[in-house]
């Protein structure tokens, strides 16, 4: 076989890498679907918590499933241990993405199933990180502005709690709704280069999910 007989797909252009049921995008038609649900219907009728459940479980939650999901978000996974807050304080002058990556790495130290990449374990890790990331971002924002971090409010939704931790003020419903819809729309990421590299790292090296996230830059 010579180089002339091999078609080189530079940059993996026109190469099918994987398949997914998670989302479907038709850019020309302006259509986006999450697990078969049109994004317009999702954005109008579903909260971020419902969409997060959909993304993690492949189906929209029942009322009881959503209630348990929201309660776990609010009460068990939003709070950061003191050692994690100390990490944020020690690098408070760094770029927010650097702080986020470093903090996620530090959080892996308390994961008793760090190298377990089974479906159940990855789902649990994903759930905890989704709940904790807004607290990390808000805590860093407050600290670098020489303000005291605001603890999570277990009575608020995911979006409203994020705004509350940033401002120390319960946000108007209109503001939290806007953030909620923004989070819903950003659930779809496609197969850009960094998630692709993350998938390769997990598949080929069996590293922890926390470590695979450290290369993310956005």
PDB file of N, CA and C in Angstrom, residues 82-160:
ATOM      1  N   UNK A  82     -14.246  22.127  53.449  1.00  0.00           N
ATOM      2  CA  UNK A  82     -13.353  23.239  53.779  1.00  0.00           C
ATOM      3  C   UNK A  82     -12.033  23.154  53.027  1.00  0.00           C
ATOM      4  N   UNK A  83     -11.513  21.939  52.847  1.00  0.00           N
ATOM      5  CA  UNK A  83     -10.235  21.819  52.145  1.00  0.00           C
ATOM      6  C   UNK A  83     -10.346  22.255  50.686  1.00  0.00           C
ATOM      7  N   UNK A  84     -11.513  22.080  50.087  1.00  0.00           N
ATOM      8  CA  UNK A  84     -11.718  22.514  48.707  1.00  0.00           C
ATOM      9  C   UNK A  84     -11.817  24.035  48.645  1.00  0.00           C
ATOM     10  N   UNK A  85     -12.489  24.629  49.606  1.00  0.00           N
ATOM     11  CA  UNK A  85     -12.550  26.098  49.673  1.00  0.00           C
ATOM     12  C   UNK A  85     -11.148  26.667  49.861  1.00  0.00           C
ATOM     13  N   UNK A  86     -10.328  25.996  50.649  1.00  0.00           N
ATOM     14  CA  UNK A  86      -8.941  26.442  50.858  1.00  0.00           C
ATOM     15  C   UNK A  86      -8.142  26.394  49.559  1.00  0.00           C
ATOM     16  N   UNK A  87      -8.395  25.374  48.751  1.00  0.00           N
ATOM     17  CA  UNK A  87      -7.728  25.293  47.447  1.00  0.00           C
ATOM     18  C   UNK A  87      -8.102  26.500  46.595  1.00  0.00           C
ATOM     19  N   UNK A  88      -9.383  26.827  46.569  1.00  0.00           N
ATOM     20  CA  UNK A  88      -9.847  27.978  45.786  1.00  0.00           C
ATOM     21  C   UNK A  88      -9.199  29.257  46.298  1.00  0.00           C
ATOM     22  N   UNK A  89      -9.122  29.411  47.610  1.00  0.00           N
ATOM     23  CA  UNK A  89      -8.498  30.601  48.190  1.00  0.00           C
ATOM     24  C   UNK A  89      -7.035  30.713  47.798  1.00  0.00           C
ATOM     25  N   UNK A  90      -6.348  29.588  47.729  1.00  0.00           N
ATOM     26  CA  UNK A  90      -4.909  29.610  47.446  1.00  0.00           C
ATOM     27  C   UNK A  90      -4.594  29.979  46.005  1.00  0.00           C
ATOM     28  N   UNK A  91      -5.562  29.846  45.105  1.00  0.00           N
ATOM     29  CA  UNK A  91      -5.322  30.172  43.691  1.00  0.00           C
ATOM     30  C   UNK A  91      -6.363  31.172  43.191  1.00  0.00           C
ATOM     31  N   UNK A  92      -6.830  32.026  44.072  1.00  0.00           N
ATOM     32  CA  UNK A  92      -7.944  32.914  43.739  1.00  0.00           C
ATOM     33  C   UNK A  92      -7.624  33.902  42.626  1.00  0.00           C
ATOM     34  N   UNK A  93      -6.338  34.178  42.385  1.00  0.00           N
ATOM     35  CA  UNK A  93      -5.965  35.116  41.324  1.00  0.00           C
ATOM     36  C   UNK A  93      -5.838  34.448  39.958  1.00  0.00           C
ATOM     37  N   UNK A  94      -6.062  33.159  39.906  1.00  0.00           N
ATOM     38  CA  UNK A  94      -5.943  32.423  38.645  1.00  0.00           C
ATOM     39  C   UNK A  94      -7.207  32.575  37.802  1.00  0.00           C
ATOM     40  N   UNK A  95      -7.090  32.191  36.533  1.00  0.00           N
ATOM     41  CA  UNK A  95      -8.239  32.238  35.630  1.00  0.00           C
ATOM     42  C   UNK A  95      -9.320  31.279  36.138  1.00  0.00           C
ATOM     43  N   UNK A  96     -10.588  31.651  36.013  1.00  0.00           N
ATOM     44  CA  UNK A  96     -11.668  30.785  36.510  1.00  0.00           C
ATOM     45  C   UNK A  96     -11.613  29.354  35.997  1.00  0.00           C
ATOM     46  N   UNK A  97     -11.213  29.148  34.730  1.00  0.00           N
ATOM     47  CA  UNK A  97     -11.134  27.780  34.217  1.00  0.00           C
ATOM     48  C   UNK A  97     -10.002  27.005  34.874  1.00  0.00           C
ATOM     49  N   UNK A  98      -8.895  27.687  35.172  1.00  0.00           N
ATOM     50  CA  UNK A  98      -7.799  27.021  35.876  1.00  0.00           C
ATOM     51  C   UNK A  98      -8.234  26.633  37.283  1.00  0.00           C
ATOM     52  N   UNK A  99      -8.986  27.519  37.920  1.00  0.00           N
ATOM     53  CA  UNK A  99      -9.493  27.232  39.263  1.00  0.00           C
ATOM     54  C   UNK A  99     -10.457  26.050  39.225  1.00  0.00           C
ATOM     55  N   UNK A 100     -11.322  26.027  38.227  1.00  0.00           N
ATOM     56  CA  UNK A 100     -12.299  24.940  38.124  1.00  0.00           C
ATOM     57  C   UNK A 100     -11.606  23.600  37.924  1.00  0.00           C
ATOM     58  N   UNK A 101     -10.628  23.560  37.029  1.00  0.00           N
ATOM     59  CA  UNK A 101      -9.919  22.300  36.779  1.00  0.00           C
ATOM     60  C   UNK A 101      -9.159  21.844  38.020  1.00  0.00           C
ATOM     61  N   UNK A 102      -8.480  22.784  38.669  1.00  0.00           N
ATOM     62  CA  UNK A 102      -7.699  22.426  39.854  1.00  0.00           C
ATOM     63  C   UNK A 102      -8.598  21.931  40.977  1.00  0.00           C
ATOM     64  N   UNK A 103      -9.726  22.586  41.141  1.00  0.00           N
ATOM     65  CA  UNK A 103     -10.649  22.203  42.208  1.00  0.00           C
ATOM     66  C   UNK A 103     -11.267  20.835  41.943  1.00  0.00           C
ATOM     67  N   UNK A 104     -11.637  20.573  40.702  1.00  0.00           N
ATOM     68  CA  UNK A 104     -12.174  19.255  40.360  1.00  0.00           C
ATOM     69  C   UNK A 104     -11.136  18.177  40.621  1.00  0.00           C
ATOM     70  N   UNK A 105      -9.887  18.476  40.291  1.00  0.00           N
ATOM     71  CA  UNK A 105      -8.811  17.521  40.573  1.00  0.00           C
ATOM     72  C   UNK A 105      -8.701  17.258  42.065  1.00  0.00           C
ATOM     73  N   UNK A 106      -8.774  18.326  42.866  1.00  0.00           N
ATOM     74  CA  UNK A 106      -8.682  18.170  44.320  1.00  0.00           C
ATOM     75  C   UNK A 106      -9.863  17.370  44.866  1.00  0.00           C
ATOM     76  N   UNK A 107     -11.027  17.558  44.277  1.00  0.00           N
ATOM     77  CA  UNK A 107     -12.210  16.821  44.729  1.00  0.00           C
ATOM     78  C   UNK A 107     -12.067  15.322  44.522  1.00  0.00           C
ATOM     79  N   UNK A 108     -11.261  14.930  43.558  1.00  0.00           N
ATOM     80  CA  UNK A 108     -11.101  13.502  43.285  1.00  0.00           C
ATOM     81  C   UNK A 108     -10.466  12.766  44.458  1.00  0.00           C
ATOM     82  N   UNK A 109      -9.744  13.491  45.312  1.00  0.00           N
ATOM     83  CA  UNK A 109      -9.080  12.855  46.450  1.00  0.00           C
ATOM     84  C   UNK A 109     -10.071  12.241  47.433  1.00  0.00           C
ATOM     85  N   UNK A 110     -11.282  12.768  47.447  1.00  0.00           N
ATOM     86  CA  UNK A 110     -12.283  12.243  48.384  1.00  0.00           C
ATOM     87  C   UNK A 110     -13.221  11.231  47.734  1.00  0.00           C
ATOM     88  N   UNK A 111     -12.918  10.848  46.489  1.00  0.00           N
ATOM     89  CA  UNK A 111     -13.750   9.877  45.775  1.00  0.00           C
ATOM     90  C   UNK A 111     -13.243   8.470  46.062  1.00  0.00           C
ATOM     91  N   UNK A 112     -14.022   7.720  46.810  1.00  0.00           N
ATOM     92  CA  UNK A 112     -13.605   6.365  47.177  1.00  0.00           C
ATOM     93  C   UNK A 112     -13.625   5.397  45.998  1.00  0.00           C
ATOM     94  N   UNK A 113     -14.304   5.794  44.915  1.00  0.00           N
ATOM     95  CA  UNK A 113     -14.371   4.953  43.717  1.00  0.00           C
ATOM     96  C   UNK A 113     -13.732   5.668  42.532  1.00  0.00           C
ATOM     97  N   UNK A 114     -12.591   6.281  42.794  1.00  0.00           N
ATOM     98  CA  UNK A 114     -11.964   7.168  41.817  1.00  0.00           C
ATOM     99  C   UNK A 114     -11.741   6.509  40.466  1.00  0.00           C
ATOM    100  N   UNK A 115     -11.240   5.290  40.453  1.00  0.00           N
ATOM    101  CA  UNK A 115     -10.884   4.622  39.202  1.00  0.00           C
ATOM    102  C   UNK A 115     -11.978   3.699  38.684  1.00  0.00           C
ATOM    103  N   UNK A 116     -13.127   3.760  39.315  1.00  0.00           N
ATOM    104  CA  UNK A 116     -14.262   2.955  38.868  1.00  0.00           C
ATOM    105  C   UNK A 116     -14.982   3.706  37.747  1.00  0.00           C
ATOM    106  N   UNK A 117     -14.832   3.226  36.517  1.00  0.00           N
ATOM    107  CA  UNK A 117     -15.468   3.875  35.377  1.00  0.00           C
ATOM    108  C   UNK A 117     -16.685   3.102  34.873  1.00  0.00           C
ATOM    109  N   UNK A 118     -17.303   2.350  35.783  1.00  0.00           N
ATOM    110  CA  UNK A 118     -18.549   1.677  35.423  1.00  0.00           C
ATOM    111  C   UNK A 118     -19.638   2.724  35.192  1.00  0.00           C
ATOM    112  N   UNK A 119     -20.680   2.337  34.498  1.00  0.00           N
ATOM    113  CA  UNK A 119     -21.759   3.272  34.190  1.00  0.00           C
ATOM    114  C   UNK A 119     -22.340   3.882  35.454  1.00  0.00           C
ATOM    115  N   UNK A 120     -22.582   3.056  36.466  1.00  0.00           N
ATOM    116  CA  UNK A 120     -23.191   3.541  37.698  1.00  0.00           C
ATOM    117  C   UNK A 120     -22.288   4.549  38.395  1.00  0.00           C
ATOM    118  N   UNK A 121     -20.988   4.246  38.440  1.00  0.00           N
ATOM    119  CA  UNK A 121     -20.048   5.132  39.113  1.00  0.00           C
ATOM    120  C   UNK A 121     -19.886   6.450  38.365  1.00  0.00           C
ATOM    121  N   UNK A 122     -19.807   6.378  37.039  1.00  0.00           N
ATOM    122  CA  UNK A 122     -19.662   7.597  36.234  1.00  0.00           C
ATOM    123  C   UNK A 122     -20.901   8.480  36.373  1.00  0.00           C
ATOM    124  N   UNK A 123     -22.081   7.879  36.421  1.00  0.00           N
ATOM    125  CA  UNK A 123     -23.302   8.656  36.611  1.00  0.00           C
ATOM    126  C   UNK A 123     -23.292   9.366  37.957  1.00  0.00           C
ATOM    127  N   UNK A 124     -22.845   8.673  38.994  1.00  0.00           N
ATOM    128  CA  UNK A 124     -22.788   9.281  40.322  1.00  0.00           C
ATOM    129  C   UNK A 124     -21.775  10.419  40.356  1.00  0.00           C
ATOM    130  N   UNK A 125     -20.612  10.207  39.757  1.00  0.00           N
ATOM    131  CA  UNK A 125     -19.606  11.272  39.693  1.00  0.00           C
ATOM    132  C   UNK A 125     -20.143  12.473  38.917  1.00  0.00           C
ATOM    133  N   UNK A 126     -20.807  12.196  37.799  1.00  0.00           N
ATOM    134  CA  UNK A 126     -21.367  13.272  36.982  1.00  0.00           C
ATOM    135  C   UNK A 126     -22.378  14.081  37.779  1.00  0.00           C
ATOM    136  N   UNK A 127     -23.223  13.389  38.513  1.00  0.00           N
ATOM    137  CA  UNK A 127     -24.232  14.058  39.330  1.00  0.00           C
ATOM    138  C   UNK A 127     -23.578  14.981  40.348  1.00  0.00           C
ATOM    139  N   UNK A 128     -22.569  14.481  41.047  1.00  0.00           N
ATOM    140  CA  UNK A 128     -21.909  15.291  42.074  1.00  0.00           C
ATOM    141  C   UNK A 128     -21.223  16.509  41.470  1.00  0.00           C
ATOM    142  N   UNK A 129     -20.594  16.329  40.313  1.00  0.00           N
ATOM    143  CA  UNK A 129     -19.896  17.448  39.683  1.00  0.00           C
ATOM    144  C   UNK A 129     -20.878  18.493  39.165  1.00  0.00           C
ATOM    145  N   UNK A 130     -21.987  18.061  38.586  1.00  0.00           N
ATOM    146  CA  UNK A 130     -23.000  19.014  38.124  1.00  0.00           C
ATOM    147  C   UNK A 130     -23.484  19.868  39.291  1.00  0.00           C
ATOM    148  N   UNK A 131     -23.690  19.239  40.432  1.00  0.00           N
ATOM    149  CA  UNK A 131     -24.170  19.964  41.603  1.00  0.00           C
ATOM    150  C   UNK A 131     -23.110  20.895  42.179  1.00  0.00           C
ATOM    151  N   UNK A 132     -21.845  20.486  42.129  1.00  0.00           N
ATOM    152  CA  UNK A 132     -20.784  21.241  42.802  1.00  0.00           C
ATOM    153  C   UNK A 132     -20.190  22.365  41.967  1.00  0.00           C
ATOM    154  N   UNK A 133     -20.205  22.241  40.644  1.00  0.00           N
ATOM    155  CA  UNK A 133     -19.526  23.230  39.793  1.00  0.00           C
ATOM    156  C   UNK A 133     -20.038  24.655  40.018  1.00  0.00           C
ATOM    157  N   UNK A 134     -21.355  24.908  40.103  1.00  0.00           N
ATOM    158  CA  UNK A 134     -21.788  26.279  40.375  1.00  0.00           C
ATOM    159  C   UNK A 134     -21.244  26.825  41.693  1.00  0.00           C
ATOM    160  N   UNK A 135     -21.132  25.976  42.697  1.00  0.00           N
ATOM    161  CA  UNK A 135     -20.583  26.416  43.977  1.00  0.00           C
ATOM    162  C   UNK A 135     -19.114  26.772  43.843  1.00  0.00           C
ATOM    163  N   UNK A 136     -18.373  25.986  43.076  1.00  0.00           N
ATOM    164  CA  UNK A 136     -16.959  26.287  42.834  1.00  0.00           C
ATOM    165  C   UNK A 136     -16.815  27.632  42.142  1.00  0.00           C
ATOM    166  N   UNK A 137     -17.573  27.836  41.079  1.00  0.00           N
ATOM    167  CA  UNK A 137     -17.479  29.072  40.295  1.00  0.00           C
ATOM    168  C   UNK A 137     -17.874  30.282  41.138  1.00  0.00           C
ATOM    169  N   UNK A 138     -18.980  30.170  41.861  1.00  0.00           N
ATOM    170  CA  UNK A 138     -19.446  31.290  42.672  1.00  0.00           C
ATOM    171  C   UNK A 138     -18.495  31.579  43.828  1.00  0.00           C
ATOM    172  N   UNK A 139     -17.973  30.537  44.457  1.00  0.00           N
ATOM    173  CA  UNK A 139     -17.030  30.727  45.565  1.00  0.00           C
ATOM    174  C   UNK A 139     -15.781  31.447  45.088  1.00  0.00           C
ATOM    175  N   UNK A 140     -15.252  31.036  43.954  1.00  0.00           N
ATOM    176  CA  UNK A 140     -14.069  31.705  43.407  1.00  0.00           C
ATOM    177  C   UNK A 140     -14.376  33.161  43.060  1.00  0.00           C
ATOM    178  N   UNK A 141     -15.525  33.405  42.456  1.00  0.00           N
ATOM    179  CA  UNK A 141     -15.900  34.770  42.095  1.00  0.00           C
ATOM    180  C   UNK A 141     -15.967  35.668  43.321  1.00  0.00           C
ATOM    181  N   UNK A 142     -16.559  35.170  44.398  1.00  0.00           N
ATOM    182  CA  UNK A 142     -16.671  35.968  45.622  1.00  0.00           C
ATOM    183  C   UNK A 142     -15.298  36.216  46.249  1.00  0.00           C
ATOM    184  N   UNK A 143     -14.483  35.181  46.314  1.00  0.00           N
ATOM    185  CA  UNK A 143     -13.182  35.307  46.970  1.00  0.00           C
ATOM    186  C   UNK A 143     -12.287  36.293  46.234  1.00  0.00           C
ATOM    187  N   UNK A 144     -12.256  36.238  44.913  1.00  0.00           N
ATOM    188  CA  UNK A 144     -11.365  37.140  44.179  1.00  0.00           C
ATOM    189  C   UNK A 144     -11.871  38.579  44.186  1.00  0.00           C
ATOM    190  N   UNK A 145     -13.124  38.780  44.602  1.00  0.00           N
ATOM    191  CA  UNK A 145     -13.654  40.126  44.790  1.00  0.00           C
ATOM    192  C   UNK A 145     -13.595  40.550  46.255  1.00  0.00           C
ATOM    193  N   UNK A 146     -12.822  39.766  47.051  1.00  0.00           N
ATOM    194  CA  UNK A 146     -12.650  40.043  48.484  1.00  0.00           C
ATOM    195  C   UNK A 146     -13.981  40.032  49.241  1.00  0.00           C
ATOM    196  N   UNK A 147     -14.852  39.132  48.829  1.00  0.00           N
ATOM    197  CA  UNK A 147     -16.132  38.958  49.495  1.00  0.00           C
ATOM    198  C   UNK A 147     -16.202  37.560  50.106  1.00  0.00           C
ATOM    199  N   UNK A 148     -16.988  37.435  51.147  1.00  0.00           N
ATOM    200  CA  UNK A 148     -17.149  36.138  51.797  1.00  0.00           C
ATOM    201  C   UNK A 148     -18.004  35.228  50.916  1.00  0.00           C
ATOM    202  N   UNK A 149     -17.572  33.978  50.724  1.00  0.00           N
ATOM    203  CA  UNK A 149     -18.395  33.042  49.941  1.00  0.00           C
ATOM    204  C   UNK A 149     -19.779  32.857  50.559  1.00  0.00           C
ATOM    205  N   UNK A 150     -20.748  32.657  49.708  1.00  0.00           N
ATOM    206  CA  UNK A 150     -22.127  32.443  50.137  1.00  0.00           C
ATOM    207  C   UNK A 150     -22.439  30.956  50.055  1.00  0.00           C
ATOM    208  N   UNK A 151     -22.912  30.401  51.150  1.00  0.00           N
ATOM    209  CA  UNK A 151     -23.247  28.978  51.165  1.00  0.00           C
ATOM    210  C   UNK A 151     -24.473  28.707  50.292  1.00  0.00           C
ATOM    211  N   UNK A 152     -24.561  27.516  49.727  1.00  0.00           N
ATOM    212  CA  UNK A 152     -25.727  27.167  48.907  1.00  0.00           C
ATOM    213  C   UNK A 152     -27.024  27.262  49.699  1.00  0.00           C
ATOM    214  N   UNK A 153     -28.087  27.596  49.001  1.00  0.00           N
ATOM    215  CA  UNK A 153     -29.418  27.681  49.589  1.00  0.00           C
ATOM    216  C   UNK A 153     -30.226  26.471  49.126  1.00  0.00           C
ATOM    217  N   UNK A 154     -30.546  25.599  50.041  1.00  0.00           N
ATOM    218  CA  UNK A 154     -31.204  24.338  49.688  1.00  0.00           C
ATOM    219  C   UNK A 154     -32.656  24.521  49.265  1.00  0.00           C
ATOM    220  N   UNK A 155     -33.176  25.738  49.379  1.00  0.00           N
ATOM    221  CA  UNK A 155     -34.553  25.986  48.965  1.00  0.00           C
ATOM    222  C   UNK A 155     -34.659  26.435  47.516  1.00  0.00           C
ATOM    223  N   UNK A 156     -33.509  26.699  46.882  1.00  0.00           N
ATOM    224  CA  UNK A 156     -33.516  27.273  45.542  1.00  0.00           C
ATOM    225  C   UNK A 156     -33.196  26.238  44.471  1.00  0.00           C
ATOM    226  N   UNK A 157     -33.635  26.521  43.269  1.00  0.00           N
ATOM    227  CA  UNK A 157     -33.311  25.671  42.126  1.00  0.00           C
ATOM    228  C   UNK A 157     -31.829  25.785  41.798  1.00  0.00           C
ATOM    229  N   UNK A 158     -31.372  24.949  40.887  1.00  0.00           N
ATOM    230  CA  UNK A 158     -29.966  24.955  40.480  1.00  0.00           C
ATOM    231  C   UNK A 158     -29.560  26.331  39.958  1.00  0.00           C
ATOM    232  N   UNK A 159     -30.358  26.899  39.059  1.00  0.00           N
ATOM    233  CA  UNK A 159     -30.036  28.199  38.466  1.00  0.00           C
ATOM    234  C   UNK A 159     -30.151  29.326  39.482  1.00  0.00           C
ATOM    235  N   UNK A 160     -31.232  29.343  40.244  1.00  0.00           N
ATOM    236  CA  UNK A 160     -31.431  30.404  41.226  1.00  0.00           C
ATOM    237  C   UNK A 160     -30.358  30.364  42.305  1.00  0.00           C
TER     238      UNK A 160
END
